[in-house]
Amino acid sequence: MDCSAFREGCPELLAHQSAGGEGRRAELDAHKASCAECAAYFDELAQALTALRPSARVSATPHFKEKVMNSIAAIDTADAEVKRVAHQSQSRIWKLGAAAAIAATVLAGVLFFAGRGHKNEPGIKPAAFTILSQAFANEESLYGGNEVVHMATRIVVKTVADPEVAGIRWLPVATIKASGKPSFDQLSLPAKPGEEYTVREDSWFDPVTRKCARVITAHNKLVFANSYDGEAVYLLETDAAGVQSVTRTPVEQGFALPKDASSFLGITSGYARLLKPENQNLVTNEGACKLSDGSDGQALRVGMPAGGPSGMTTYWVFRLRASDGTIGEVEWMLNGKPLLFVERMSLQRGATDASWDLSAFKARLSTGGGDASKPAVHSEGLIIDASLESALKKAEYEAYVLAQPPSWTSGGKIVDVAEPDPQHRIFSVVYPAASGRTVTLVQAYTMNRMIKERPRTAQLVYTSPNGCKVWSDESYLPVASGMLGLASVVTHASPGKNVSGYLVETPSATAILLAVNGALSDDELKGLVDSLVPGKSAPSSAGLKHGDEPSKPTVMTDMVKPDVTVDAMVKGADFETYIPSEAPSWTDKRVIEDILDVASPPHRMYGITYVANDGRHVVLVQSYTYNAALGPSAKTGTLVYTAPNGCKVWGSDKGKWLAGILLQSVSNVTGSAPADGRVGYLIETPAGTFPALAVNGALSDSELHSIVDSLIRAKEYKGQ
Amino acid sequence: MQESALWSEGVPRTREGWGRLVDAFKDDIVRYAFRRVGDLQLAEDLAQDVFVRTYEARGRLGEVRNVRAYLYKAAANMCVDWLRKNKHGEKTIADGALAVEAKGPSAPEVTEACEELRRIEGILRRIPQDQAEVLRLHVLDELAFSEIAEVTGCTTATVKSRFRYGLEKVRRAMGKGEEA
């Protein structure tokens, strides 16, 4: 080491910080020992350093730490509130995902009970199907003999915590028409989360004359009534004002009731087609059980395909009475928890209280007005595109809307959702934008606390002439993102990474979370806030839907219309429908089914099925619910193809599961169960809809491309 | 527990962990702020803000390798902000230290500490500012060269160089003083 290197290393010696470790230090020490000049240089530096060292220092006072920790505790309290709000929004997103999953399984269910086949799962014992078949036969025998039978059934709408799940429950209802053929309708059974109520069903059947009657009541009010008196069919109808009447329609020539009365009356109504042979492997024997009255029984589980989004699993449990082998109870389960419980309460032979023309119920018909036809127990967990009036009515605070939609959006829709505490509602106005820069205003009872509890880092960025104050803070961004997730039920798009979020304090001391899916200029922010007005005084330029929501529970008619025309599909759908301009080359028959979209009634869903000789059937299903609930999830998958017509094909690990549901639902058309090699995709059309495509077998790239390339708007279809 | 060990476990996950962190560094940060603003009460307020803001930013501290240096840098910024807002001249800020005068009634140890700082500043004012600041951070704040590098934004080699040349100048200044 030379003198220059030693002097450069002096700081290390002085500070006892040698980067080269002991070896380096030894070298420096050795040079210092051998070079008097350098040793003197080092001593001078050491003296200078000593001169700079203070002989006295200050320290923090004894209470310093306490003050710091108190401040930290205050931050924790504030953070907890921010996290709580963010958690609520995240929780909301999860619940919406759950709602989508429920919608998917419910769709599968309605198709299932409308008489479609189902996939054969491996490892399930067909013997259970035989037991169930015998139970149905026993049910049928209950309507035999020569005496009038009166059967009373109790439907318990079970307590469910989740508002989305609570709001979409239903049961199939078979309605006898003048033709004698039953139509499958939907009895909606919504409830508030945490609420339980009972619906009663009474059925009468005369085995000799084959007269029948069926009446469903909720809270002593008629919900459904349908009968046949030997000459005409009678049907309870409820108009928009809640006024009820009974219509009489003489039967048509050739009228004949279904042979099996249990297919349209009583506890097994609507389930009869479960007995189709292709369903046999759906049924599993759960073994001995106790019925709710304590009697012995046997449980049979009828399962829906597992593996859907959010891991939702739904199935039905039929509990058979050991004494007579009939079906004593039916329970609809979701992830192991009951949604609905159906139980036969009584069976009376020789009944004399039948009213074949429903005249005995005339005194109970609602005359409308008030809440006569709207049991107070019913509400909906999630209402997409609610009317301004109905949403304002539910809000317990002054809710604001924009006097006119933002210039870059296409109008607004109100999403009315229950808060986690279901007695309160979230009032959300969503303004979708073609550019993706969705604007949403979210107001909620609990959100109003955000004004008083805003973080100390929040900055007042604008005070509008209308008295609204705009607060900005980083903590609002995750909440904004969550609220844009809620808006996706309207926009069909997930929040981007760059969202804008502000808290608007209104003159009514309420809070509005203003979220934009993208950047927002200062002028745009001011423009939005300046145009805020109380919803009750919103001008027509606000562009929001008006009117009241329909009553619940209700019976939605025409659950399934088999084999409709393309024109009927175009007219019936409230979204843009697509159809292949040419049938896939390997198919030779097309059937279009028009089905009630039970997750979003009265919307309809359409299944276009092409039957193939080689078993590779093709099915294209389009629905409002798919567009709203499944569409946004499509983009989380893989884009596998973009067609010249603008259609994009998205694949995911759920494709096969979805294909199973679609193919099982059309197995009555195709005559075959879903194949192991089936494939499924979601298609994103230029119209922003998301048809689901399934093929019952392997599909080459060129075959997939040919199907998607041929998709055209159904209204432009020229064929038959 | 060694300070480095305390932080090698990462950002504390419990409030107790943050309590230990405050214990470990409170004197350093208060002392640093004190020599920048010259008022112990104010220095504690600023130091409190340093800890609180660091706590608020704890979610982003995963990337911070040397939290002690991070705290010093935060304290430096806090002091500079305060000095600017309170219209202390650029020269004072550039000097790296105020003319230290304890404000109001002070405990004897504070008065003594002020005297010491005044004496040291009297020396450091006679050498270039960048070298004086390195010496302050090392001598008064007891930062390692690598930590000084992080606080000042220069390399460790530069820090060592400024340290040596600074000491040379201090020595010469002291010699002149002795001659005088």
PDB file of C-alpha atoms in Angstrom, chain B:
ATOM      1  CA  MET B   1     -31.680  -5.685  20.301  1.00  0.00           C
ATOM      2  CA  GLN B   2     -29.484  -4.134  17.636  1.00  0.00           C
ATOM      3  CA  GLU B   3     -31.180  -1.515  15.523  1.00  0.00           C
ATOM      4  CA  SER B   4     -30.246  -3.321  12.348  1.00  0.00           C
ATOM      5  CA  ALA B   5     -31.604  -6.569  13.726  1.00  0.00           C
ATOM      6  CA  LEU B   6     -34.830  -4.826  14.614  1.00  0.00           C
ATOM      7  CA  TRP B   7     -35.267  -3.817  11.025  1.00  0.00           C
ATOM      8  CA  SER B   8     -33.886  -6.908   9.426  1.00  0.00           C
ATOM      9  CA  GLU B   9     -37.169  -8.512  10.440  1.00  0.00           C
ATOM     10  CA  GLY B  10     -38.894  -6.103   8.092  1.00  0.00           C
ATOM     11  CA  VAL B  11     -41.429  -3.479   8.957  1.00  0.00           C
ATOM     12  CA  PRO B  12     -42.942  -4.252  12.355  1.00  0.00           C
ATOM     13  CA  ARG B  13     -46.329  -5.870  12.052  1.00  0.00           C
ATOM     14  CA  THR B  14     -47.567  -5.037  15.484  1.00  0.00           C
ATOM     15  CA  ARG B  15     -47.968  -1.829  17.361  1.00  0.00           C
ATOM     16  CA  GLU B  16     -45.549  -3.208  19.935  1.00  0.00           C
ATOM     17  CA  GLY B  17     -43.006  -3.602  17.154  1.00  0.00           C
ATOM     18  CA  TRP B  18     -43.429   0.021  16.252  1.00  0.00           C
ATOM     19  CA  GLY B  19     -42.991   0.878  19.897  1.00  0.00           C
ATOM     20  CA  ARG B  20     -39.594  -0.809  19.870  1.00  0.00           C
ATOM     21  CA  LEU B  21     -38.700   1.015  16.697  1.00  0.00           C
ATOM     22  CA  VAL B  22     -39.511   4.384  18.234  1.00  0.00           C
ATOM     23  CA  ASP B  23     -37.443   3.468  21.268  1.00  0.00           C
ATOM     24  CA  ALA B  24     -34.507   2.591  19.061  1.00  0.00           C
ATOM     25  CA  PHE B  25     -34.429   5.759  16.994  1.00  0.00           C
ATOM     26  CA  LYS B  26     -36.246   8.489  18.886  1.00  0.00           C
ATOM     27  CA  ASP B  27     -33.133  10.124  20.321  1.00  0.00           C
ATOM     28  CA  ASP B  28     -31.339  10.115  16.963  1.00  0.00           C
ATOM     29  CA  ILE B  29     -34.194  11.736  15.097  1.00  0.00           C
ATOM     30  CA  VAL B  30     -35.028  14.260  17.808  1.00  0.00           C
ATOM     31  CA  ARG B  31     -31.352  15.175  18.018  1.00  0.00           C
ATOM     32  CA  TYR B  32     -31.071  15.596  14.288  1.00  0.00           C
ATOM     33  CA  ALA B  33     -34.172  17.774  14.142  1.00  0.00           C
ATOM     34  CA  PHE B  34     -32.969  19.740  17.120  1.00  0.00           C
ATOM     35  CA  ARG B  35     -29.717  20.690  15.461  1.00  0.00           C
ATOM     36  CA  ARG B  36     -31.615  21.734  12.356  1.00  0.00           C
ATOM     37  CA  VAL B  37     -34.290  23.886  14.008  1.00  0.00           C
ATOM     38  CA  GLY B  38     -32.750  24.721  17.348  1.00  0.00           C
ATOM     39  CA  ASP B  39     -35.843  24.143  19.463  1.00  0.00           C
ATOM     40  CA  LEU B  40     -36.311  20.893  21.347  1.00  0.00           C
ATOM     41  CA  GLN B  41     -40.093  21.144  21.486  1.00  0.00           C
ATOM     42  CA  LEU B  42     -40.276  21.847  17.791  1.00  0.00           C
ATOM     43  CA  ALA B  43     -37.708  19.136  17.111  1.00  0.00           C
ATOM     44  CA  GLU B  44     -39.887  16.622  18.927  1.00  0.00           C
ATOM     45  CA  ASP B  45     -42.945  17.705  16.956  1.00  0.00           C
ATOM     46  CA  LEU B  46     -41.069  17.235  13.725  1.00  0.00           C
ATOM     47  CA  ALA B  47     -39.601  13.917  14.878  1.00  0.00           C
ATOM     48  CA  GLN B  48     -43.077  12.769  15.844  1.00  0.00           C
ATOM     49  CA  ASP B  49     -44.258  13.576  12.338  1.00  0.00           C
ATOM     50  CA  VAL B  50     -41.341  11.584  10.947  1.00  0.00           C
ATOM     51  CA  PHE B  51     -42.389   8.467  12.841  1.00  0.00           C
ATOM     52  CA  VAL B  52     -46.073   8.928  12.159  1.00  0.00           C
ATOM     53  CA  ARG B  53     -45.595   9.438   8.436  1.00  0.00           C
ATOM     54  CA  THR B  54     -43.257   6.483   8.297  1.00  0.00           C
ATOM     55  CA  TYR B  55     -45.946   4.429  10.000  1.00  0.00           C
ATOM     56  CA  GLU B  56     -48.493   5.633   7.466  1.00  0.00           C
ATOM     57  CA  ALA B  57     -46.141   4.613   4.679  1.00  0.00           C
ATOM     58  CA  ARG B  58     -45.292   1.247   6.249  1.00  0.00           C
ATOM     59  CA  GLY B  59     -46.980  -0.617   3.428  1.00  0.00           C
ATOM     60  CA  ARG B  60     -44.386   0.737   1.020  1.00  0.00           C
ATOM     61  CA  LEU B  61     -41.345   0.250   3.222  1.00  0.00           C
ATOM     62  CA  GLY B  62     -40.623  -3.210   1.945  1.00  0.00           C
ATOM     63  CA  GLU B  63     -38.194  -1.688  -0.538  1.00  0.00           C
ATOM     64  CA  VAL B  64     -36.324   0.338   2.093  1.00  0.00           C
ATOM     65  CA  ARG B  65     -33.027  -1.369   2.875  1.00  0.00           C
ATOM     66  CA  ASN B  66     -31.860   0.912   5.640  1.00  0.00           C
ATOM     67  CA  VAL B  67     -34.734   2.255   7.645  1.00  0.00           C
ATOM     68  CA  ARG B  68     -32.458   4.317   9.900  1.00  0.00           C
ATOM     69  CA  ALA B  69     -31.242   6.208   6.875  1.00  0.00           C
ATOM     70  CA  TYR B  70     -34.833   6.430   5.679  1.00  0.00           C
ATOM     71  CA  LEU B  71     -35.842   8.068   8.961  1.00  0.00           C
ATOM     72  CA  TYR B  72     -32.974  10.547   8.730  1.00  0.00           C
ATOM     73  CA  LYS B  73     -33.889  11.428   5.188  1.00  0.00           C
ATOM     74  CA  ALA B  74     -37.508  11.883   6.208  1.00  0.00           C
ATOM     75  CA  ALA B  75     -36.344  14.058   9.102  1.00  0.00           C
ATOM     76  CA  ALA B  76     -34.150  16.107   6.787  1.00  0.00           C
ATOM     77  CA  ASN B  77     -37.055  16.719   4.437  1.00  0.00           C
ATOM     78  CA  MET B  78     -39.346  17.537   7.320  1.00  0.00           C
ATOM     79  CA  CYS B  79     -36.897  20.083   8.692  1.00  0.00           C
ATOM     80  CA  VAL B  80     -36.311  21.666   5.303  1.00  0.00           C
ATOM     81  CA  ASP B  81     -40.069  21.979   4.782  1.00  0.00           C
ATOM     82  CA  TRP B  82     -40.492  23.576   8.167  1.00  0.00           C
ATOM     83  CA  LEU B  83     -37.645  25.972   7.625  1.00  0.00           C
ATOM     84  CA  ARG B  84     -39.006  27.033   4.251  1.00  0.00           C
ATOM     85  CA  LYS B  85     -42.541  27.470   5.514  1.00  0.00           C
ATOM     86  CA  ASN B  86     -41.293  29.540   8.403  1.00  0.00           C
ATOM     87  CA  LYS B  87     -39.274  31.734   6.071  1.00  0.00           C
ATOM     88  CA  HIS B  88     -35.875  30.921   7.370  1.00  0.00           C
ATOM     89  CA  GLY B  89     -33.443  32.102   4.718  1.00  0.00           C
ATOM     90  CA  GLU B  90     -31.971  29.861   2.131  1.00  0.00           C
ATOM     91  CA  LYS B  91     -28.571  30.552   3.616  1.00  0.00           C
ATOM     92  CA  THR B  92     -29.632  29.032   6.922  1.00  0.00           C
ATOM     93  CA  ILE B  93     -30.976  25.958   5.209  1.00  0.00           C
ATOM     94  CA  ALA B  94     -27.929  25.698   3.012  1.00  0.00           C
ATOM     95  CA  ASP B  95     -25.740  25.920   6.038  1.00  0.00           C
ATOM     96  CA  GLY B  96     -27.252  22.704   7.239  1.00  0.00           C
ATOM     97  CA  ALA B  97     -27.797  24.076  10.689  1.00  0.00           C
ATOM     98  CA  LEU B  98     -29.351  27.067  12.340  1.00  0.00           C
ATOM     99  CA  ALA B  99     -27.429  29.210  14.673  1.00  0.00           C
ATOM    100  CA  VAL B 100     -28.501  27.144  17.567  1.00  0.00           C
ATOM    101  CA  GLU B 101     -30.285  29.014  20.253  1.00  0.00           C
ATOM    102  CA  ALA B 102     -32.547  27.237  22.590  1.00  0.00           C
ATOM    103  CA  LYS B 103     -35.813  29.068  22.732  1.00  0.00           C
ATOM    104  CA  GLY B 104     -37.534  29.627  26.021  1.00  0.00           C
ATOM    105  CA  PRO B 105     -36.600  28.083  29.299  1.00  0.00           C
ATOM    106  CA  SER B 106     -34.413  25.053  28.758  1.00  0.00           C
ATOM    107  CA  ALA B 107     -33.089  22.329  30.928  1.00  0.00           C
ATOM    108  CA  PRO B 108     -29.374  22.611  31.709  1.00  0.00           C
ATOM    109  CA  GLU B 109     -28.552  19.640  29.472  1.00  0.00           C
ATOM    110  CA  VAL B 110     -30.309  21.315  26.595  1.00  0.00           C
ATOM    111  CA  THR B 111     -28.436  24.522  27.173  1.00  0.00           C
ATOM    112  CA  GLU B 112     -25.208  22.571  27.318  1.00  0.00           C
ATOM    113  CA  ALA B 113     -26.066  20.717  24.147  1.00  0.00           C
ATOM    114  CA  CYS B 114     -26.790  24.038  22.478  1.00  0.00           C
ATOM    115  CA  GLU B 115     -23.423  25.346  23.535  1.00  0.00           C
ATOM    116  CA  GLU B 116     -21.703  22.319  22.142  1.00  0.00           C
ATOM    117  CA  LEU B 117     -23.533  22.603  18.848  1.00  0.00           C
ATOM    118  CA  ARG B 118     -22.701  26.260  18.634  1.00  0.00           C
ATOM    119  CA  ARG B 119     -19.041  25.465  19.170  1.00  0.00           C
ATOM    120  CA  ILE B 120     -19.061  22.711  16.541  1.00  0.00           C
ATOM    121  CA  GLU B 121     -20.962  24.842  14.073  1.00  0.00           C
ATOM    122  CA  GLY B 122     -18.398  27.537  14.590  1.00  0.00           C
ATOM    123  CA  ILE B 123     -15.831  25.140  13.228  1.00  0.00           C
ATOM    124  CA  LEU B 124     -17.907  23.626  10.466  1.00  0.00           C
ATOM    125  CA  ARG B 125     -18.931  26.993   9.058  1.00  0.00           C
ATOM    126  CA  ARG B 126     -15.326  27.486   8.012  1.00  0.00           C
ATOM    127  CA  ILE B 127     -15.273  24.537   5.616  1.00  0.00           C
ATOM    128  CA  PRO B 128     -17.243  23.787   2.436  1.00  0.00           C
ATOM    129  CA  GLN B 129     -20.889  22.965   3.105  1.00  0.00           C
ATOM    130  CA  ASP B 130     -20.938  19.519   1.470  1.00  0.00           C
ATOM    131  CA  GLN B 131     -17.950  18.432   3.564  1.00  0.00           C
ATOM    132  CA  ALA B 132     -19.420  20.000   6.708  1.00  0.00           C
ATOM    133  CA  GLU B 133     -22.689  18.151   6.220  1.00  0.00           C
ATOM    134  CA  VAL B 134     -20.924  14.791   5.928  1.00  0.00           C
ATOM    135  CA  LEU B 135     -19.046  15.542   9.123  1.00  0.00           C
ATOM    136  CA  ARG B 136     -22.260  16.570  10.901  1.00  0.00           C
ATOM    137  CA  LEU B 137     -24.018  13.398   9.860  1.00  0.00           C
ATOM    138  CA  HIS B 138     -21.117  11.291  10.988  1.00  0.00           C
ATOM    139  CA  VAL B 139     -20.095  13.083  14.147  1.00  0.00           C
ATOM    140  CA  LEU B 140     -23.370  14.467  15.422  1.00  0.00           C
ATOM    141  CA  ASP B 141     -25.757  11.892  14.067  1.00  0.00           C
ATOM    142  CA  GLU B 142     -23.405   8.918  14.110  1.00  0.00           C
ATOM    143  CA  LEU B 143     -24.393   7.690  10.701  1.00  0.00           C
ATOM    144  CA  ALA B 144     -22.230   5.190   8.878  1.00  0.00           C
ATOM    145  CA  PHE B 145     -20.730   6.228   5.548  1.00  0.00           C
ATOM    146  CA  SER B 146     -23.232   4.064   3.677  1.00  0.00           C
ATOM    147  CA  GLU B 147     -26.105   5.712   5.534  1.00  0.00           C
ATOM    148  CA  ILE B 148     -24.742   9.160   4.842  1.00  0.00           C
ATOM    149  CA  ALA B 149     -24.529   8.209   1.192  1.00  0.00           C
ATOM    150  CA  GLU B 150     -28.189   7.250   1.271  1.00  0.00           C
ATOM    151  CA  VAL B 151     -29.257  10.431   3.054  1.00  0.00           C
ATOM    152  CA  THR B 152     -27.222  12.760   0.858  1.00  0.00           C
ATOM    153  CA  GLY B 153     -27.721  10.881  -2.360  1.00  0.00           C
ATOM    154  CA  CYS B 154     -24.065  10.461  -3.261  1.00  0.00           C
ATOM    155  CA  THR B 155     -21.752   7.472  -3.362  1.00  0.00           C
ATOM    156  CA  THR B 156     -19.989   6.050  -0.354  1.00  0.00           C
ATOM    157  CA  ALA B 157     -16.658   6.866  -1.995  1.00  0.00           C
ATOM    158  CA  THR B 158     -17.694  10.503  -2.293  1.00  0.00           C
ATOM    159  CA  VAL B 159     -18.778  10.525   1.326  1.00  0.00           C
ATOM    160  CA  LYS B 160     -15.408   9.198   2.431  1.00  0.00           C
ATOM    161  CA  SER B 161     -13.628  11.707   0.271  1.00  0.00           C
ATOM    162  CA  ARG B 162     -15.640  14.625   1.691  1.00  0.00           C
ATOM    163  CA  PHE B 163     -15.064  13.297   5.168  1.00  0.00           C
ATOM    164  CA  ARG B 164     -11.285  13.246   4.740  1.00  0.00           C
ATOM    165  CA  TYR B 165     -11.008  16.603   3.021  1.00  0.00           C
ATOM    166  CA  GLY B 166     -13.398  18.073   5.526  1.00  0.00           C
ATOM    167  CA  LEU B 167     -11.268  16.863   8.409  1.00  0.00           C
ATOM    168  CA  GLU B 168      -8.150  18.230   6.713  1.00  0.00           C
ATOM    169  CA  LYS B 169      -9.796  21.629   6.485  1.00  0.00           C
ATOM    170  CA  VAL B 170     -11.048  21.456  10.062  1.00  0.00           C
ATOM    171  CA  ARG B 171      -7.517  20.642  11.145  1.00  0.00           C
ATOM    172  CA  ARG B 172      -6.147  23.578   9.198  1.00  0.00           C
ATOM    173  CA  ALA B 173      -8.857  25.839  10.563  1.00  0.00           C
ATOM    174  CA  MET B 174      -8.110  24.700  14.061  1.00  0.00           C
ATOM    175  CA  GLY B 175      -4.400  25.328  13.430  1.00  0.00           C
ATOM    176  CA  LYS B 176      -5.122  28.843  12.254  1.00  0.00           C
ATOM    177  CA  GLY B 177      -7.247  29.369  15.258  1.00  0.00           C
ATOM    178  CA  GLU B 178      -4.476  28.174  17.537  1.00  0.00           C
ATOM    179  CA  GLU B 179      -1.955  30.403  15.715  1.00  0.00           C
ATOM    180  CA  ALA B 180      -4.259  33.349  16.097  1.00  0.00           C
TER     181      ALA B 180
END
